[in-house]
Short mmCIF file of C-alpha atoms in Angstrom, two decimals:
data_model
loop_
_atom_site.label_atom_id
_atom_site.label_comp_id
_atom_site.label_asym_id
_atom_site.label_seq_id
_atom_site.Cartn_x
_atom_site.Cartn_y
_atom_site.Cartn_z
CA SER A 1 0.00 0.00 0.00
CA SER A 2 1.23 3.48 -0.84
CA SER A 3 1.18 6.17 1.82
CA SER A 4 0.92 9.89 1.22
CA TRP A 5 4.52 10.10 2.52
CA ASP A 6 5.70 8.25 -0.61
CA GLY A 7 4.21 10.93 -2.85
CA LEU A 8 6.24 13.73 -1.27
CA SER A 9 9.39 15.14 -2.79
CA PRO A 10 12.67 14.43 -0.97
CA GLU A 11 12.90 18.11 -0.02
CA ARG A 12 9.39 18.13 1.47
CA ARG A 13 10.16 14.95 3.41
CA ARG A 14 13.34 16.57 4.76
CA VAL A 15 11.39 19.62 5.94
CA LEU A 16 8.68 17.48 7.53
CA ARG A 17 11.27 15.33 9.33
CA HIS A 18 12.88 18.51 10.66
CA HIS A 19 9.49 19.77 11.89
CA LEU A 20 8.85 16.45 13.62
CA HIS A 21 12.28 16.66 15.24
CA LEU A 22 11.55 20.19 16.51
CA ARG A 23 8.15 19.14 17.84
CA SER A 24 9.63 16.16 19.66
CA SER A 25 12.36 18.42 21.06
CA GLY A 26 9.84 20.75 22.70
CA TRP A 27 9.36 23.44 20.05
CA ILE A 28 5.94 24.55 18.85
CA GLN A 29 4.88 26.88 16.06
CA ASP A 30 2.89 29.97 16.93
CA PRO A 31 0.10 31.14 14.59
CA SER A 32 2.59 33.16 12.52
CA GLY A 33 4.73 30.06 11.90
CA LYS A 34 7.57 31.12 14.20
CA TRP A 35 9.09 28.35 16.33
CA VAL A 36 8.87 29.02 20.07
CA LYS A 37 9.72 26.93 23.11
CA ASP A 38 6.86 24.94 24.56
CA GLY A 39 6.55 26.22 28.12
CA ASN A 40 5.72 22.70 29.32
CA ALA A 41 8.81 21.10 27.78
CA GLU A 42 12.19 20.69 29.45
CA PHE A 43 15.27 21.83 27.56
CA ASP A 44 18.81 20.59 28.15
CA SER A 45 20.34 23.82 26.90
CA ASP A 46 19.62 27.53 26.99
CA GLU A 47 19.04 27.77 23.26
CA ASP A 48 16.57 30.48 22.35
CA GLU A 49 16.29 29.56 18.68
CA PRO A 50 15.37 26.16 17.27
CA PRO A 51 18.04 24.29 15.32
CA GLU A 52 18.21 25.19 11.64
CA LEU A 53 17.12 22.78 8.94
CA PRO A 54 20.27 20.77 8.21
CA PRO A 55 21.76 21.13 4.72
CA THR A 56 21.24 18.32 2.24
#
């Protein structure tokens, strides 16, 4: 069976994987699309900005 994931371009998959990584790391997107720290999440570091999308 084919999933909708299979129909995505490699670049789109890369972006979605990065978004999933940010979400699982405690970052959430506000209504404007900016990544902000989830106040309920614990962070190991004092980073104020989410990690950038890694280069291909």
